[in-house]
Amino acid sequence: MKNPSLYAAIDLGSNSFHMLVVHEVEGACRILAKVKRKVRLAAGLQPDGSLDEAAMERGWDCLRLFAEQLQDVPADQVRIVGTATLRLATNIDRFIGRAEAILGHSIRIISGEEEAATIYQGVAWTSSGTGRRLVIDIGGASTELVIGEGTSADLLNSLHMGCVTWLKRHFPNGELSEAHFERAIAAAQHELSPVAAGYLTQGWQHCIGASGTVQAIQEIMMAQGENEQITLAKLHRLKAQAIACGRVEQLQLPGLTPERAPVFASGLAILIALFDTLAIEHMVLAGGALREGLIYGMLGTRQECDAQDRTIDSLIARYQLDREQGERVRNTALQALKQLQPDTDSDAARMLARAAMLYELGLCIEYKRAPEHAAYIIRHIDLPGFTAPQKGLLAALLLNQRDDFQLEALQAQCALDGERAVLLARLLRLAIILCLRRTRGTVPAFALRRDGNRLILTLPAGWSTGHHLRASELFAEARRQSALGWQLDIVEA
């Protein structure tokens, strides 16, 4: 019997085959299965354009794994697409015929432009932020470039270069040399040259990478103590580290998984060319891409909402949180932050707001260790719209919402520096105390100012005599913060 709440998307990529199965819960998708296999289909492309038998066998073997999971999903809630290699192969009918028999579903080969548009939708659904964005996806045999805003893609291109094809062409015998890197970079720049002017003319505010290459690079950087933002300087440092390894089979970098290592250098060369040609300043990893675009296209849910807002709304509904109280704490915390830093960066304010909305999340388990439970949930749950470092920061703020500070969790954050993470935690704690009454109109008028690490909270004259519990909690919090070297003064005027 089919389960009407299940949706599945399969991406027959040039490097990997992916299957994503989800269940819609409270307006958000809960991932039930996420299966990935390195098929390296593009490696089987022959000079005459045909796909060799070994590559097709690898593909069919993988699809046998996927087929069982699809048996429970309604046929009209399954999408299976083939991309660059299947667009190029001259003998594709043989592969598709057997593949459809294995899966029990039809496979659609999509154009490069449709692939780019679907990738963009996946990014729009799963990545937060406003303004124009440049989305880049480096696949096994093609690279998609999209500029858009919101859910509208304005400029799309699919280029004939990918990490598998570039490995075969520009890193013969697996040698990682300066000359081979420069040849691969120059070839990618040549491929980019006909379309680069259009992207430079349109411009963008944010650049987002939606591929395994970008994920691998971010994981390496974080393993080496860097933050999540990818820059050209960091890419060149990784290139030097790869060259020092000498050969693809000897490539070992902290954070680089063995399955990604064979195509890491070729993907890195393409990304360097993109950064250089398009003058990209920095890039972050997307929360989703082609498969998520297929899933959300079937769901047809409202797309105008920010991805993080959708996720927060889903958590509030799923865990039956008090939205009004969360909003009260959020508004109080943001008011405090604005008083300290009128021009504060939007990322810090957004993360403080998200933590305030979810601060009672751990109560779904029990009260005493609620902060610990909340942090655990955030660290281990799927959060569309949040990058891994943002999840880490959110968990650290929830862990530090009351009781003794867990400094190590705050100081380890790379989404913000440790000092700013500590400040956000201090403000969240104050906001929670000021909102203890849980009733509209009970948050006192207050002023907050900063002198170095010292915070001075000014409350209305005589306020403490009429609000004994909150006053007691504030003075206890002042002692706790001051003991750690962050002076907190509570005054009335």
JSON list of N, CA and C in Angstrom, two decimals, residues 65-103:
[
{"chain": "A", "resi": 65, "resn": "LEU", "atom": "N", "xyz": [19.29, -0.46, -5.68]},
{"chain": "A", "resi": 65, "resn": "LEU", "atom": "CA", "xyz": [19.21, -0.04, -4.28]},
{"chain": "A", "resi": 65, "resn": "LEU", "atom": "C", "xyz": [18.05, 0.92, -4.07]},
{"chain": "A", "resi": 66, "resn": "PHE", "atom": "N", "xyz": [17.84, 1.82, -5.03]},
{"chain": "A", "resi": 66, "resn": "PHE", "atom": "CA", "xyz": [16.79, 2.82, -4.90]},
{"chain": "A", "resi": 66, "resn": "PHE", "atom": "C", "xyz": [15.39, 2.21, -5.05]},
{"chain": "A", "resi": 67, "resn": "ALA", "atom": "N", "xyz": [15.28, 1.17, -5.88]},
{"chain": "A", "resi": 67, "resn": "ALA", "atom": "CA", "xyz": [13.96, 0.68, -6.29]},
{"chain": "A", "resi": 67, "resn": "ALA", "atom": "C", "xyz": [13.11, 0.23, -5.12]},
{"chain": "A", "resi": 68, "resn": "GLU", "atom": "N", "xyz": [13.70, -0.42, -4.14]},
{"chain": "A", "resi": 68, "resn": "GLU", "atom": "CA", "xyz": [12.91, -0.93, -3.01]},
{"chain": "A", "resi": 68, "resn": "GLU", "atom": "C", "xyz": [12.23, 0.20, -2.25]},
{"chain": "A", "resi": 69, "resn": "GLN", "atom": "N", "xyz": [12.96, 1.29, -2.04]},
{"chain": "A", "resi": 69, "resn": "GLN", "atom": "CA", "xyz": [12.40, 2.41, -1.27]},
{"chain": "A", "resi": 69, "resn": "GLN", "atom": "C", "xyz": [11.24, 3.06, -2.01]},
{"chain": "A", "resi": 70, "resn": "LEU", "atom": "N", "xyz": [11.25, 3.03, -3.33]},
{"chain": "A", "resi": 70, "resn": "LEU", "atom": "CA", "xyz": [10.21, 3.69, -4.10]},
{"chain": "A", "resi": 70, "resn": "LEU", "atom": "C", "xyz": [8.88, 2.95, -4.07]},
{"chain": "A", "resi": 71, "resn": "GLN", "atom": "N", "xyz": [8.88, 1.71, -3.65]},
{"chain": "A", "resi": 71, "resn": "GLN", "atom": "CA", "xyz": [7.65, 0.91, -3.70]},
{"chain": "A", "resi": 71, "resn": "GLN", "atom": "C", "xyz": [6.54, 1.49, -2.83]},
{"chain": "A", "resi": 72, "resn": "ASP", "atom": "N", "xyz": [6.88, 2.26, -1.80]},
{"chain": "A", "resi": 72, "resn": "ASP", "atom": "CA", "xyz": [5.87, 2.81, -0.89]},
{"chain": "A", "resi": 72, "resn": "ASP", "atom": "C", "xyz": [5.42, 4.21, -1.27]},
{"chain": "A", "resi": 73, "resn": "VAL", "atom": "N", "xyz": [6.02, 4.80, -2.32]},
{"chain": "A", "resi": 73, "resn": "VAL", "atom": "CA", "xyz": [5.73, 6.18, -2.68]},
{"chain": "A", "resi": 73, "resn": "VAL", "atom": "C", "xyz": [4.75, 6.22, -3.86]},
{"chain": "A", "resi": 74, "resn": "PRO", "atom": "N", "xyz": [3.68, 7.01, -3.76]},
{"chain": "A", "resi": 74, "resn": "PRO", "atom": "CA", "xyz": [2.75, 7.12, -4.89]},
{"chain": "A", "resi": 74, "resn": "PRO", "atom": "C", "xyz": [3.47, 7.54, -6.17]},
{"chain": "A", "resi": 75, "resn": "ALA", "atom": "N", "xyz": [3.09, 6.95, -7.28]},
{"chain": "A", "resi": 75, "resn": "ALA", "atom": "CA", "xyz": [3.80, 7.18, -8.55]},
{"chain": "A", "resi": 75, "resn": "ALA", "atom": "C", "xyz": [3.84, 8.65, -8.95]},
{"chain": "A", "resi": 76, "resn": "ASP", "atom": "N", "xyz": [2.73, 9.39, -8.68]},
{"chain": "A", "resi": 76, "resn": "ASP", "atom": "CA", "xyz": [2.71, 10.80, -9.07]},
{"chain": "A", "resi": 76, "resn": "ASP", "atom": "C", "xyz": [3.48, 11.69, -8.10]},
{"chain": "A", "resi": 77, "resn": "GLN", "atom": "N", "xyz": [4.08, 11.08, -7.06]},
{"chain": "A", "resi": 77, "resn": "GLN", "atom": "CA", "xyz": [4.91, 11.83, -6.11]},
{"chain": "A", "resi": 77, "resn": "GLN", "atom": "C", "xyz": [6.37, 11.39, -6.19]},
{"chain": "A", "resi": 78, "resn": "VAL", "atom": "N", "xyz": [6.75, 10.90, -7.37]},
{"chain": "A", "resi": 78, "resn": "VAL", "atom": "CA", "xyz": [8.13, 10.49, -7.64]},
{"chain": "A", "resi": 78, "resn": "VAL", "atom": "C", "xyz": [8.61, 11.27, -8.86]},
{"chain": "A", "resi": 79, "resn": "ARG", "atom": "N", "xyz": [9.80, 11.86, -8.75]},
{"chain": "A", "resi": 79, "resn": "ARG", "atom": "CA", "xyz": [10.43, 12.53, -9.87]},
{"chain": "A", "resi": 79, "resn": "ARG", "atom": "C", "xyz": [11.84, 11.95, -10.03]},
{"chain": "A", "resi": 80, "resn": "ILE", "atom": "N", "xyz": [12.16, 11.50, -11.25]},
{"chain": "A", "resi": 80, "resn": "ILE", "atom": "CA", "xyz": [13.49, 10.95, -11.55]},
{"chain": "A", "resi": 80, "resn": "ILE", "atom": "C", "xyz": [14.01, 11.66, -12.78]},
{"chain": "A", "resi": 81, "resn": "VAL", "atom": "N", "xyz": [15.17, 12.30, -12.65]},
{"chain": "A", "resi": 81, "resn": "VAL", "atom": "CA", "xyz": [15.73, 13.06, -13.77]},
{"chain": "A", "resi": 81, "resn": "VAL", "atom": "C", "xyz": [17.17, 12.65, -14.03]},
{"chain": "A", "resi": 82, "resn": "GLY", "atom": "N", "xyz": [17.55, 12.74, -15.30]},
{"chain": "A", "resi": 82, "resn": "GLY", "atom": "CA", "xyz": [18.93, 12.53, -15.71]},
{"chain": "A", "resi": 82, "resn": "GLY", "atom": "C", "xyz": [19.52, 13.84, -16.17]},
{"chain": "A", "resi": 83, "resn": "THR", "atom": "N", "xyz": [20.82, 14.02, -15.95]},
{"chain": "A", "resi": 83, "resn": "THR", "atom": "CA", "xyz": [21.45, 15.31, -16.24]},
{"chain": "A", "resi": 83, "resn": "THR", "atom": "C", "xyz": [22.53, 15.19, -17.33]},
{"chain": "A", "resi": 84, "resn": "ALA", "atom": "N", "xyz": [23.67, 15.85, -17.15]},
{"chain": "A", "resi": 84, "resn": "ALA", "atom": "CA", "xyz": [24.59, 16.12, -18.24]},
{"chain": "A", "resi": 84, "resn": "ALA", "atom": "C", "xyz": [25.05, 14.89, -19.02]},
{"chain": "A", "resi": 85, "resn": "THR", "atom": "N", "xyz": [25.52, 13.84, -18.33]},
{"chain": "A", "resi": 85, "resn": "THR", "atom": "CA", "xyz": [26.05, 12.68, -19.05]},
{"chain": "A", "resi": 85, "resn": "THR", "atom": "C", "xyz": [24.95, 11.99, -19.84]},
{"chain": "A", "resi": 86, "resn": "LEU", "atom": "N", "xyz": [23.76, 11.89, -19.26]},
{"chain": "A", "resi": 86, "resn": "LEU", "atom": "CA", "xyz": [22.66, 11.26, -19.99]},
{"chain": "A", "resi": 86, "resn": "LEU", "atom": "C", "xyz": [22.16, 12.15, -21.12]},
{"chain": "A", "resi": 87, "resn": "ARG", "atom": "N", "xyz": [22.40, 13.45, -21.04]},
{"chain": "A", "resi": 87, "resn": "ARG", "atom": "CA", "xyz": [22.10, 14.33, -22.17]},
{"chain": "A", "resi": 87, "resn": "ARG", "atom": "C", "xyz": [23.06, 14.09, -23.33]},
{"chain": "A", "resi": 88, "resn": "LEU", "atom": "N", "xyz": [24.31, 13.74, -22.98]},
{"chain": "A", "resi": 88, "resn": "LEU", "atom": "CA", "xyz": [25.37, 13.64, -23.99]},
{"chain": "A", "resi": 88, "resn": "LEU", "atom": "C", "xyz": [25.48, 12.26, -24.63]},
{"chain": "A", "resi": 89, "resn": "ALA", "atom": "N", "xyz": [25.18, 11.22, -23.88]},
{"chain": "A", "resi": 89, "resn": "ALA", "atom": "CA", "xyz": [25.44, 9.86, -24.36]},
{"chain": "A", "resi": 89, "resn": "ALA", "atom": "C", "xyz": [24.59, 9.53, -25.58]},
{"chain": "A", "resi": 90, "resn": "THR", "atom": "N", "xyz": [25.22, 8.93, -26.59]},
{"chain": "A", "resi": 90, "resn": "THR", "atom": "CA", "xyz": [24.53, 8.60, -27.84]},
{"chain": "A", "resi": 90, "resn": "THR", "atom": "C", "xyz": [23.72, 7.31, -27.75]},
{"chain": "A", "resi": 91, "resn": "ASN", "atom": "N", "xyz": [24.06, 6.45, -26.80]},
{"chain": "A", "resi": 91, "resn": "ASN", "atom": "CA", "xyz": [23.34, 5.18, -26.65]},
{"chain": "A", "resi": 91, "resn": "ASN", "atom": "C", "xyz": [22.47, 5.17, -25.40]},
{"chain": "A", "resi": 92, "resn": "ILE", "atom": "N", "xyz": [21.89, 6.31, -25.10]},
{"chain": "A", "resi": 92, "resn": "ILE", "atom": "CA", "xyz": [21.18, 6.47, -23.84]},
{"chain": "A", "resi": 92, "resn": "ILE", "atom": "C", "xyz": [19.91, 5.63, -23.77]},
{"chain": "A", "resi": 93, "resn": "ASP", "atom": "N", "xyz": [19.31, 5.32, -24.92]},
{"chain": "A", "resi": 93, "resn": "ASP", "atom": "CA", "xyz": [18.06, 4.56, -24.89]},
{"chain": "A", "resi": 93, "resn": "ASP", "atom": "C", "xyz": [18.25, 3.21, -24.20]},
{"chain": "A", "resi": 94, "resn": "ARG", "atom": "N", "xyz": [19.38, 2.57, -24.42]},
{"chain": "A", "resi": 94, "resn": "ARG", "atom": "CA", "xyz": [19.62, 1.28, -23.78]},
{"chain": "A", "resi": 94, "resn": "ARG", "atom": "C", "xyz": [19.70, 1.41, -22.27]},
{"chain": "A", "resi": 95, "resn": "PHE", "atom": "N", "xyz": [20.41, 2.43, -21.81]},
{"chain": "A", "resi": 95, "resn": "PHE", "atom": "CA", "xyz": [20.53, 2.63, -20.37]},
{"chain": "A", "resi": 95, "resn": "PHE", "atom": "C", "xyz": [19.17, 2.95, -19.75]},
{"chain": "A", "resi": 96, "resn": "ILE", "atom": "N", "xyz": [18.44, 3.87, -20.37]},
{"chain": "A", "resi": 96, "resn": "ILE", "atom": "CA", "xyz": [17.16, 4.32, -19.82]},
{"chain": "A", "resi": 96, "resn": "ILE", "atom": "C", "xyz": [16.14, 3.19, -19.80]},
{"chain": "A", "resi": 97, "resn": "GLY", "atom": "N", "xyz": [16.09, 2.40, -20.86]},
{"chain": "A", "resi": 97, "resn": "GLY", "atom": "CA", "xyz": [15.12, 1.33, -20.91]},
{"chain": "A", "resi": 97, "resn": "GLY", "atom": "C", "xyz": [15.26, 0.36, -19.75]},
{"chain": "A", "resi": 98, "resn": "ARG", "atom": "N", "xyz": [16.49, -0.06, -19.48]},
{"chain": "A", "resi": 98, "resn": "ARG", "atom": "CA", "xyz": [16.69, -0.99, -18.38]},
{"chain": "A", "resi": 98, "resn": "ARG", "atom": "C", "xyz": [16.51, -0.31, -17.03]},
{"chain": "A", "resi": 99, "resn": "ALA", "atom": "N", "xyz": [16.94, 0.95, -16.92]},
{"chain": "A", "resi": 99, "resn": "ALA", "atom": "CA", "xyz": [16.81, 1.69, -15.67]},
{"chain": "A", "resi": 99, "resn": "ALA", "atom": "C", "xyz": [15.34, 1.87, -15.29]},
{"chain": "A", "resi": 100, "resn": "GLU", "atom": "N", "xyz": [14.48, 2.17, -16.26]},
{"chain": "A", "resi": 100, "resn": "GLU", "atom": "CA", "xyz": [13.06, 2.34, -15.96]},
{"chain": "A", "resi": 100, "resn": "GLU", "atom": "C", "xyz": [12.42, 1.01, -15.55]},
{"chain": "A", "resi": 101, "resn": "ALA", "atom": "N", "xyz": [12.89, -0.08, -16.14]},
{"chain": "A", "resi": 101, "resn": "ALA", "atom": "CA", "xyz": [12.38, -1.39, -15.74]},
{"chain": "A", "resi": 101, "resn": "ALA", "atom": "C", "xyz": [12.76, -1.72, -14.30]},
{"chain": "A", "resi": 102, "resn": "ILE", "atom": "N", "xyz": [13.97, -1.33, -13.90]},
{"chain": "A", "resi": 102, "resn": "ILE", "atom": "CA", "xyz": [14.43, -1.58, -12.53]},
{"chain": "A", "resi": 102, "resn": "ILE", "atom": "C", "xyz": [13.63, -0.75, -11.52]},
{"chain": "A", "resi": 103, "resn": "LEU", "atom": "N", "xyz": [13.41, 0.52, -11.84]},
{"chain": "A", "resi": 103, "resn": "LEU", "atom": "CA", "xyz": [12.77, 1.45, -10.91]},
{"chain": "A", "resi": 103, "resn": "LEU", "atom": "C", "xyz": [11.25, 1.35, -10.91]}
]
